mmCIF file of C-alpha atoms in Angstrom:
data_model
loop_
_atom_site.group_PDB
_atom_site.id
_atom_site.type_symbol
_atom_site.label_atom_id
_atom_site.label_comp_id
_atom_site.label_asym_id
_atom_site.label_seq_id
_atom_site.Cartn_x
_atom_site.Cartn_y
_atom_site.Cartn_z
ATOM 1 C CA MET X 1 -66.444 43.555 -43.072
ATOM 2 C CA ILE X 2 -67.655 47.080 -43.921
ATOM 3 C CA MET X 3 -67.557 47.987 -47.222
ATOM 4 C CA GLU X 4 -65.897 51.011 -48.623
ATOM 5 C CA ASP X 5 -67.510 53.456 -50.626
ATOM 6 C CA SER X 6 -65.497 52.284 -53.444
ATOM 7 C CA ASP X 7 -67.105 48.749 -52.764
ATOM 8 C CA VAL X 8 -70.434 49.814 -52.745
ATOM 9 C CA PRO X 9 -72.906 48.355 -56.090
ATOM 10 C CA LYS X 10 -73.599 51.026 -58.430
ATOM 11 C CA LYS X 11 -76.399 50.612 -60.993
ATOM 12 C CA ASN X 12 -77.192 52.273 -63.919
ATOM 13 C CA ASP X 13 -80.784 52.610 -63.266
ATOM 14 C CA GLU X 14 -80.425 55.003 -60.196
ATOM 15 C CA LYS X 15 -81.850 58.216 -60.559
ATOM 16 C CA CYS X 16 -81.857 61.277 -58.513
ATOM 17 C CA PRO X 17 -85.159 61.825 -56.480
ATOM 18 C CA LEU X 18 -84.749 65.660 -57.398
ATOM 19 C CA CYS X 19 -83.423 66.072 -60.845
ATOM 20 C CA ARG X 20 -83.864 62.593 -62.011
ATOM 21 C CA ALA X 21 -80.403 62.031 -63.502
ATOM 22 C CA ASP X 22 -79.270 58.454 -63.866
ATOM 23 C CA ARG X 23 -75.992 57.282 -63.728
ATOM 24 C CA TYR X 24 -76.850 55.771 -67.648
ATOM 25 C CA LEU X 25 -76.269 59.251 -68.861
ATOM 26 C CA ASN X 26 -74.567 60.624 -66.323
ATOM 27 C CA PRO X 27 -71.294 57.629 -65.630
ATOM 28 C CA ASN X 28 -70.052 59.867 -62.493
ATOM 29 C CA MET X 29 -73.032 60.755 -60.749
ATOM 30 C CA LYS X 30 -72.889 60.771 -57.145
ATOM 31 C CA LEU X 31 -75.703 60.383 -55.019
ATOM 32 C CA LEU X 32 -75.142 62.002 -51.370
ATOM 33 C CA ILE X 33 -77.214 61.466 -48.305
ATOM 34 C CA ASN X 34 -76.933 63.173 -44.938
ATOM 35 C CA PRO X 35 -77.281 61.991 -41.382
ATOM 36 C CA GLU X 36 -79.985 64.008 -40.257
ATOM 37 C CA CYS X 37 -82.628 62.114 -42.789
ATOM 38 C CA TYR X 38 -81.203 60.029 -45.214
ATOM 39 C CA HIS X 39 -82.880 60.776 -48.160
ATOM 40 C CA LYS X 40 -80.514 60.577 -51.384
ATOM 41 C CA MET X 41 -79.571 63.508 -53.691
ATOM 42 C CA CYS X 42 -76.772 63.971 -56.183
ATOM 43 C CA GLU X 43 -74.045 66.357 -55.585
ATOM 44 C CA SER X 44 -75.430 68.962 -57.942
ATOM 45 C CA CYS X 45 -78.494 68.631 -56.690
ATOM 46 C CA VAL X 46 -76.430 69.337 -53.184
ATOM 47 C CA ASP X 47 -74.581 72.352 -54.648
ATOM 48 C CA ARG X 48 -77.634 73.624 -55.915
ATOM 49 C CA ILE X 49 -79.484 73.695 -53.071
ATOM 50 C CA PHE X 50 -77.309 74.019 -50.091
ATOM 51 C CA THR X 51 -73.917 76.095 -50.919
ATOM 52 C CA THR X 52 -75.868 79.291 -50.071
ATOM 53 C CA GLY X 53 -75.891 77.672 -46.510
ATOM 54 C CA PRO X 54 -78.455 75.474 -44.482
ATOM 55 C CA ALA X 55 -81.869 75.121 -45.937
ATOM 56 C CA ALA X 56 -84.615 72.760 -45.634
ATOM 57 C CA CYS X 57 -84.460 68.997 -46.843
ATOM 58 C CA PRO X 58 -86.616 69.550 -50.401
ATOM 59 C CA THR X 59 -87.995 65.635 -49.993
ATOM 60 C CA PRO X 60 -91.431 65.792 -49.756
ATOM 61 C CA GLY X 61 -92.490 65.527 -46.281
ATOM 62 C CA CYS X 62 -89.218 65.555 -44.495
ATOM 63 C CA GLY X 63 -88.529 68.967 -43.634
ATOM 64 C CA LYS X 64 -85.485 68.373 -41.634
ATOM 65 C CA ILE X 65 -82.519 71.836 -41.835
ATOM 66 C CA LEU X 66 -79.464 70.057 -43.901
ATOM 67 C CA ARG X 67 -75.767 71.892 -44.246
ATOM 68 C CA LYS X 68 -73.532 70.939 -47.022
ATOM 69 C CA ALA X 69 -70.859 70.031 -44.904
ATOM 70 C CA LYS X 70 -72.654 67.122 -43.640
ATOM 71 C CA PHE X 71 -73.798 65.320 -47.084
ATOM 72 C CA ARG X 72 -71.802 61.938 -47.386
ATOM 73 C CA GLU X 73 -71.728 59.240 -49.962
ATOM 74 C CA GLN X 74 -73.288 56.002 -48.652
ATOM 75 C CA THR X 75 -71.764 52.625 -47.306
ATOM 76 C CA PHE X 76 -74.390 50.200 -47.601
ATOM 77 C CA GLU X 77 -77.040 50.226 -49.977
ATOM 78 C CA ASP X 78 -79.562 50.413 -47.559
ATOM 79 C CA ALA X 79 -80.156 53.194 -46.114
ATOM 80 C CA GLN X 80 -81.612 51.332 -42.701
ATOM 81 C CA ILE X 81 -78.409 50.014 -42.562
ATOM 82 C CA GLU X 82 -76.656 53.067 -43.137
ATOM 83 C CA ARG X 83 -78.390 54.732 -40.309
ATOM 84 C CA GLU X 84 -79.177 51.721 -37.598
ATOM 85 C CA ILE X 85 -74.527 52.037 -38.247
ATOM 86 C CA ASP X 86 -74.083 55.852 -36.950
ATOM 87 C CA ILE X 87 -77.277 55.593 -34.669
ATOM 88 C CA ARG X 88 -74.556 52.972 -32.824
ATOM 89 C CA ARG X 89 -71.439 54.356 -33.150
ATOM 90 C CA ARG X 90 -72.964 57.489 -31.707
ATOM 91 C CA ILE X 91 -74.116 55.559 -28.309
ATOM 92 C CA ALA X 92 -70.822 53.696 -28.485
ATOM 93 C CA LYS X 93 -69.095 56.793 -28.045
ATOM 94 C CA ILE X 94 -71.352 57.755 -25.359
ATOM 95 C CA PHE X 95 -71.700 54.638 -23.535
ATOM 96 C CA ASN X 96 -68.336 53.906 -23.758
ATOM 97 C CA LYS X 97 -67.846 52.089 -19.874
ATOM 98 C CA GLY X 98 -66.127 48.742 -19.572
ATOM 99 C CA GLN X 99 -66.380 45.541 -17.426
ATOM 100 C CA GLN X 100 -63.616 47.236 -15.181
ATOM 101 C CA ASP X 101 -65.835 49.839 -14.378
ATOM 102 C CA PHE X 102 -68.397 48.020 -12.553
ATOM 103 C CA GLU X 103 -68.366 46.280 -9.272
ATOM 104 C CA SER X 104 -69.821 43.350 -10.158
ATOM 105 C CA LEU X 105 -70.611 41.197 -13.843
ATOM 106 C CA GLN X 106 -74.580 41.794 -13.308
ATOM 107 C CA GLU X 107 -74.405 45.369 -12.762
ATOM 108 C CA TYR X 108 -72.312 45.411 -16.379
ATOM 109 C CA ASN X 109 -74.565 43.197 -17.714
ATOM 110 C CA ASP X 110 -77.373 45.596 -16.639
ATOM 111 C CA TYR X 111 -75.655 48.507 -18.008
ATOM 112 C CA LEU X 112 -75.471 46.844 -21.093
ATOM 113 C CA GLU X 113 -79.201 45.758 -21.595
ATOM 114 C CA GLU X 114 -79.997 49.701 -21.057
ATOM 115 C CA VAL X 115 -77.795 50.883 -23.276
ATOM 116 C CA GLU X 116 -79.216 48.388 -25.808
ATOM 117 C CA ASN X 117 -82.739 49.581 -24.719
ATOM 118 C CA LEU X 118 -81.920 52.973 -25.888
ATOM 119 C CA THR X 119 -79.944 52.037 -29.496
ATOM 120 C CA PHE X 120 -82.940 50.141 -30.457
ATOM 121 C CA LYS X 121 -85.709 53.120 -29.323
ATOM 122 C CA LEU X 122 -83.560 55.340 -31.230
ATOM 123 C CA ILE X 123 -83.378 52.784 -34.466
ATOM 124 C CA TYR X 124 -87.241 51.574 -34.594
ATOM 125 C CA GLN X 125 -88.165 55.519 -33.543
ATOM 126 C CA VAL X 126 -90.204 54.859 -30.446
ATOM 127 C CA ASP X 127 -90.128 57.453 -27.565
ATOM 128 C CA VAL X 128 -87.505 59.328 -30.146
ATOM 129 C CA GLU X 129 -87.482 62.676 -27.789
ATOM 130 C CA GLU X 130 -87.611 60.868 -24.230
ATOM 131 C CA THR X 131 -84.637 58.422 -25.429
ATOM 132 C CA GLU X 132 -82.506 61.748 -26.684
ATOM 133 C CA THR X 133 -83.193 63.265 -23.719
ATOM 134 C CA LYS X 134 -81.877 60.480 -21.189
ATOM 135 C CA VAL X 135 -78.715 60.521 -23.526
ATOM 136 C CA GLN X 136 -78.727 63.981 -23.533
ATOM 137 C CA GLN X 137 -78.214 64.073 -19.437
ATOM 138 C CA TYR X 138 -76.136 60.935 -19.135
ATOM 139 C CA GLU X 139 -73.551 62.585 -21.549
ATOM 140 C CA LYS X 140 -73.580 65.635 -19.661
ATOM 141 C CA GLN X 141 -73.154 64.143 -16.398
ATOM 142 C CA ASN X 142 -70.388 61.586 -17.191
ATOM 143 C CA ARG X 143 -68.416 64.186 -19.459
ATOM 144 C CA GLU X 144 -65.527 63.535 -17.955
ATOM 145 C CA SER X 145 -65.949 59.349 -17.691
ATOM 146 C CA ILE X 146 -66.594 59.409 -21.116
ATOM 147 C CA ALA X 147 -62.895 61.264 -22.064
ATOM 148 C CA LEU X 148 -61.277 58.640 -19.951
ATOM 149 C CA ASN X 149 -62.500 55.819 -21.196
ATOM 150 C CA SER X 150 -62.260 57.497 -25.040
ATOM 151 C CA ALA X 151 -58.540 58.200 -24.223
ATOM 152 C CA ARG X 152 -58.117 54.922 -22.762
ATOM 153 C CA ALA X 153 -59.827 53.241 -25.455
ATOM 154 C CA ALA X 154 -57.629 54.897 -28.071
ATOM 155 C CA ALA X 155 -54.557 54.258 -26.232
ATOM 156 C CA GLU X 156 -54.998 50.416 -26.392
ATOM 157 C CA SER X 157 -55.789 50.922 -29.783
ATOM 158 C CA ARG X 158 -52.434 52.641 -30.811
ATOM 159 C CA LEU X 159 -51.052 49.577 -28.337
ATOM 160 C CA LEU X 160 -52.227 47.301 -30.491
ATOM 161 C CA ALA X 161 -51.768 48.621 -34.246
ATOM 162 C CA GLN X 162 -47.873 49.473 -32.391
ATOM 163 C CA ASN X 163 -48.336 45.632 -31.072
ATOM 164 C CA GLU X 164 -48.903 44.118 -34.770
ATOM 165 C CA ILE X 165 -46.124 46.236 -36.119
ATOM 166 C CA LEU X 166 -43.611 44.578 -34.036
ATOM 167 C CA LEU X 167 -44.868 41.131 -35.071
ATOM 168 C CA ARG X 168 -44.943 41.713 -38.629
ATOM 169 C CA LYS X 169 -41.356 43.339 -37.659
ATOM 170 C CA GLN X 170 -40.684 40.184 -35.942
ATOM 171 C CA LYS X 171 -41.748 37.866 -38.784
ATOM 172 C CA GLN X 172 -39.739 39.768 -41.488
ATOM 173 C CA GLU X 173 -36.369 39.427 -39.551
ATOM 174 C CA ALA X 174 -36.972 35.188 -38.526
ATOM 175 C CA ARG X 175 -37.311 35.232 -42.498
ATOM 176 C CA ASP X 176 -34.237 37.492 -43.034
ATOM 177 C CA ALA X 177 -32.254 35.582 -40.374
ATOM 178 C CA ALA X 178 -33.703 32.188 -42.100
ATOM 179 C CA VAL X 179 -32.633 32.809 -45.750
ATOM 180 C CA ARG X 180 -29.318 34.389 -44.348
ATOM 181 C CA GLU X 181 -28.532 31.023 -42.072
ATOM 182 C CA HIS X 182 -29.635 28.811 -44.972
ATOM 183 C CA GLU X 183 -27.112 30.402 -47.225
ATOM 184 C CA MET X 184 -24.276 30.300 -44.378
ATOM 185 C CA GLU X 185 -25.135 26.523 -44.522
ATOM 186 C CA ARG X 186 -24.852 25.790 -48.020
ATOM 187 C CA GLU X 187 -21.532 28.291 -48.020
ATOM 188 C CA ARG X 188 -20.250 25.436 -45.423
ATOM 189 C CA ARG X 189 -21.078 22.754 -47.409
ATOM 190 C CA GLU X 190 -19.314 23.635 -49.943
ATOM 191 C CA GLN X 191 -16.420 24.743 -47.768
ATOM 192 C CA VAL X 192 -16.352 20.979 -46.415
ATOM 193 C CA GLU X 193 -17.171 19.486 -49.607
ATOM 194 C CA GLN X 194 -13.960 21.238 -51.085
ATOM 195 C CA GLN X 195 -12.208 20.718 -48.104
ATOM 196 C CA ILE X 196 -12.058 16.856 -48.400
ATOM 197 C CA ILE X 197 -11.797 16.658 -52.231
ATOM 198 C CA HIS X 198 -8.177 18.788 -51.881
ATOM 199 C CA ASP X 199 -7.411 16.535 -48.781
ATOM 200 C CA LEU X 200 -7.811 13.299 -50.536
ATOM 201 C CA ALA X 201 -5.681 15.370 -53.689
ATOM 202 C CA THR X 202 -3.325 16.399 -51.627
ATOM 203 C CA SER X 203 -2.196 14.221 -48.689
ATOM 204 C CA GLY X 204 -1.425 10.440 -48.094
ATOM 205 C CA LYS X 205 -3.469 10.470 -45.192
ATOM 206 C CA ASP X 206 -6.574 7.644 -44.779
ATOM 207 C CA PRO X 207 -9.680 9.159 -46.637
ATOM 208 C CA ASN X 208 -12.083 7.645 -43.485
ATOM 209 C CA LYS X 209 -10.205 9.482 -41.117
ATOM 210 C CA ILE X 210 -9.903 12.710 -43.274
ATOM 211 C CA VAL X 211 -14.019 12.100 -43.765
ATOM 212 C CA LYS X 212 -14.499 11.629 -39.831
ATOM 213 C CA LEU X 213 -12.570 14.743 -38.927
ATOM 214 C CA THR X 214 -14.296 16.753 -41.456
ATOM 215 C CA GLU X 215 -17.489 15.759 -39.869
ATOM 216 C CA THR X 216 -16.313 16.505 -36.540
ATOM 217 C CA LEU X 217 -15.134 19.977 -37.263
ATOM 218 C CA LYS X 218 -18.509 20.694 -39.491
ATOM 219 C CA LYS X 219 -20.593 19.154 -35.954
ATOM 220 C CA HIS X 220 -18.416 21.585 -33.955
ATOM 221 C CA ARG X 221 -19.359 24.996 -36.155
ATOM 222 C CA GLU X 222 -22.778 23.979 -36.420
ATOM 223 C CA LYS X 223 -23.309 24.151 -32.509
ATOM 224 C CA ASN X 224 -20.879 27.041 -31.714
ATOM 225 C CA ASP X 225 -22.916 29.422 -35.012
ATOM 226 C CA SER X 226 -26.087 28.205 -33.502
ATOM 227 C CA PRO X 227 -28.968 31.615 -33.938
ATOM 228 C CA GLN X 228 -30.039 33.478 -31.064
ATOM 229 C CA PRO X 229 -33.465 34.221 -30.675
ATOM 230 C CA ILE X 230 -34.987 37.338 -32.046
ATOM 231 C CA SER X 231 -37.974 38.135 -29.758
ATOM 232 C CA SER X 232 -35.199 38.741 -27.100
ATOM 233 C CA ARG X 233 -34.071 42.436 -28.464
ATOM 234 C CA SER X 234 -37.593 43.045 -29.260
ATOM 235 C CA SER X 235 -39.249 41.926 -25.508
ATOM 236 C CA ALA X 236 -36.510 44.558 -23.945
ATOM 237 C CA LEU X 237 -37.250 47.675 -26.241
ATOM 238 C CA TYR X 238 -40.825 47.159 -25.937
ATOM 239 C CA PRO X 239 -41.921 45.123 -22.327
ATOM 240 C CA ASP X 240 -45.451 46.316 -22.485
ATOM 241 C CA LEU X 241 -45.837 45.013 -26.214
ATOM 242 C CA GLN X 242 -44.177 42.061 -25.167
ATOM 243 C CA LYS X 243 -46.333 41.078 -22.235
ATOM 244 C CA LEU X 244 -49.466 42.248 -24.509
ATOM 245 C CA ALA X 245 -48.463 39.832 -26.836
ATOM 246 C CA GLN X 246 -47.955 37.019 -24.417
ATOM 247 C CA ARG X 247 -51.785 37.973 -22.928
ATOM 248 C CA ARG X 248 -53.314 37.536 -26.421
ATOM 249 C CA LEU X 249 -51.214 34.472 -26.884
ATOM 250 C CA ARG X 250 -52.712 32.477 -23.870
ATOM 251 C CA GLU X 251 -55.747 33.940 -24.915
ATOM 252 C CA GLU X 252 -56.226 32.474 -28.099
ATOM 253 C CA GLN X 253 -54.792 29.201 -27.012
ATOM 254 C CA VAL X 254 -57.721 28.738 -24.724
ATOM 255 C CA PRO X 255 -59.599 25.652 -26.684
ATOM 256 C CA PHE X 256 -63.306 27.315 -28.083
ATOM 257 C CA SER X 257 -66.121 25.376 -27.269
ATOM 258 C CA PRO X 258 -69.562 26.099 -29.734
ATOM 259 C CA LEU X 259 -71.903 24.457 -27.148
ATOM 260 C CA ALA X 260 -69.912 26.287 -24.024
ATOM 261 C CA GLY X 261 -69.149 23.226 -22.680
ATOM 262 C CA GLU X 262 -72.338 21.387 -22.875
ATOM 263 C CA ARG X 263 -71.526 18.165 -24.469
ATOM 264 C CA ASN X 264 -68.497 17.943 -21.904
ATOM 265 C CA THR X 265 -68.670 14.604 -19.314
ATOM 266 C CA SER X 266 -70.101 15.696 -16.065
ATOM 267 C CA LYS X 267 -68.329 15.333 -12.674
ATOM 268 C CA TYR X 268 -71.650 14.637 -10.476
ATOM 269 C CA TYR X 269 -73.069 11.424 -12.585
ATOM 270 C CA ASP X 270 -71.933 8.878 -15.255
ATOM 271 C CA TYR X 271 -74.102 7.713 -17.662
ATOM 272 C CA SER X 272 -74.327 4.513 -19.709
ATOM 273 C CA ILE X 273 -77.513 3.244 -22.015
ATOM 274 C CA GLU X 274 -76.552 -0.085 -21.336
ATOM 275 C CA ASN X 275 -77.119 0.015 -17.509
ATOM 276 C CA TYR X 276 -80.477 1.780 -17.072
ATOM 277 C CA ASN X 277 -83.980 0.069 -18.522
ATOM 278 C CA ASP X 278 -86.504 2.805 -19.655
ATOM 279 C CA PRO X 279 -89.574 0.707 -21.103
ATOM 280 C CA PHE X 280 -91.385 3.913 -21.563
ATOM 281 C CA MET X 281 -88.799 5.616 -23.662
ATOM 282 C CA ASP X 282 -87.909 2.612 -25.254
ATOM 283 C CA LYS X 283 -91.689 2.807 -26.410
ATOM 284 C CA ILE X 284 -91.463 5.669 -27.341
ATOM 285 C CA ALA X 285 -88.103 5.103 -29.991
ATOM 286 C CA ARG X 286 -90.199 2.483 -31.980
ATOM 287 C CA GLU X 287 -92.884 4.656 -33.170
ATOM 288 C CA PRO X 288 -92.821 4.967 -36.989
ATOM 289 C CA ASN X 289 -92.702 9.074 -36.502
ATOM 290 C CA ARG X 290 -90.040 8.906 -34.128
ATOM 291 C CA SER X 291 -87.632 6.977 -35.829
ATOM 292 C CA ILE X 292 -85.692 9.273 -37.557
ATOM 293 C CA GLY X 293 -83.156 11.781 -35.692
ATOM 294 C CA PHE X 294 -84.878 10.625 -32.346
ATOM 295 C CA ARG X 295 -82.410 9.387 -29.405
ATOM 296 C CA VAL X 296 -83.471 8.099 -25.825
ATOM 297 C CA GLU X 297 -80.358 9.021 -24.944
ATOM 298 C CA ASP X 298 -80.856 12.638 -25.651
ATOM 299 C CA CYS X 299 -83.726 12.580 -23.471
ATOM 300 C CA HIS X 300 -81.893 10.781 -20.311
ATOM 301 C CA LEU X 301 -78.552 13.336 -20.666
ATOM 302 C CA ARG X 302 -81.546 16.550 -20.455
ATOM 303 C CA CYS X 303 -83.286 15.555 -17.430
ATOM 304 C CA LEU X 304 -79.836 15.038 -16.009
ATOM 305 C CA TYR X 305 -77.897 18.267 -16.875
ATOM 306 C CA GLU X 306 -81.293 19.952 -15.877
ATOM 307 C CA ALA X 307 -81.201 18.042 -12.322
ATOM 308 C CA PHE X 308 -77.531 19.055 -11.675
ATOM 309 C CA SER X 309 -76.964 22.539 -13.803
ATOM 310 C CA GLY X 310 -77.028 24.320 -10.675
ATOM 311 C CA LEU X 311 -74.869 23.297 -8.339
ATOM 312 C CA ASP X 312 -71.845 24.818 -9.222
ATOM 313 C CA PHE X 313 -73.799 28.256 -8.694
ATOM 314 C CA ASP X 314 -73.499 29.840 -4.740
ATOM 315 C CA LEU X 315 -75.907 33.017 -4.177
ATOM 316 C CA THR X 316 -74.075 33.782 -1.306
ATOM 317 C CA LYS X 317 -70.315 34.394 -2.730
ATOM 318 C CA ASP X 318 -70.767 34.652 -6.757
ATOM 319 C CA LYS X 319 -68.332 31.819 -6.962
ATOM 320 C CA LEU X 320 -67.837 28.230 -7.699
ATOM 321 C CA PRO X 321 -67.366 25.749 -5.028
ATOM 322 C CA ALA X 322 -64.051 24.072 -5.075
ATOM 323 C CA LYS X 323 -63.516 21.036 -6.698
ATOM 324 C CA ASN X 324 -62.207 18.910 -3.367
ATOM 325 C CA ASP X 325 -65.569 20.063 -1.563
ATOM 326 C CA PRO X 326 -66.680 17.072 0.225
ATOM 327 C CA ASN X 327 -70.021 18.574 -0.380
ATOM 328 C CA VAL X 328 -69.576 17.381 -3.572
ATOM 329 C CA GLN X 329 -70.850 14.122 -4.689
ATOM 330 C CA LYS X 330 -70.556 11.997 -7.860
ATOM 331 C CA ALA X 331 -73.969 10.428 -8.594
ATOM 332 C CA THR X 332 -74.422 7.550 -10.938
ATOM 333 C CA MET X 333 -77.312 6.611 -12.725
ATOM 334 C CA SER X 334 -77.620 2.992 -12.443
ATOM 335 C CA THR X 335 -80.785 0.184 -13.351
ATOM 336 C CA SER X 336 -83.677 1.171 -10.791
#
């Protein structure tokens, strides 16, 4: 989670590198940085040096030309992290293509790898001039696509924000409807109880018949007064948002697997330690230095996994074979 400027821990012993003012004597002192060089200096020094116009950084050995408008408060305590975040944000605005912009997943992965290589060089200052030249050339050649992708990302963000507002509104309407329904139910129960007391006191009919008739009327009212779903009106007004919400709901329903399904039962083989005799591994398992945390089953399963791991991949069609493929046969590991 990114911390706000007000959440950054402020130490009393922090000092301005230029005027040596500290927060102990001046609690309202603000240390500012410039994204050109990320050297700290207090707000008073910034006003004193850069009010008349751009000037060189007063930090010894820097000399970069800085402007007052670019000074800001530091978000992270570590200036290196601050610099990395700025670089990644800048690169992400330029290299903003998505998977839908590529013909295959391999091309998209190569594109991401190239972007990460450029980001790495800028962060750790490796061939900075050459890397900056490549970034500027790419930005110049793909100016239209960058603007189009930025507009598309902004539209998706607005759509998600509207969807969140709609979901909160639906939840509030559902809570209000539940409160109203609860109040109406309480009033109906009170009316039924009062009606039963009145009928028992004023009429000479059988009390059991009066109670039975009242219960029948109560069930009939509950059936006719059943509330309508609140989302029907919202789906008519916001069809695009409703489709997006349904798609996100389907994605959330997919079970998460931290091991990407590696522990799932394979469709190619059945394994059981009881019907396989491996004297070599049993001898290793009985060694004293392997008695803790060593399982013969793990060795067997690893061999089986490596043997059958590439059967689902088709280099020519780049897709998985059908489940009813007659060439896919299930192997059973049994006693040799």
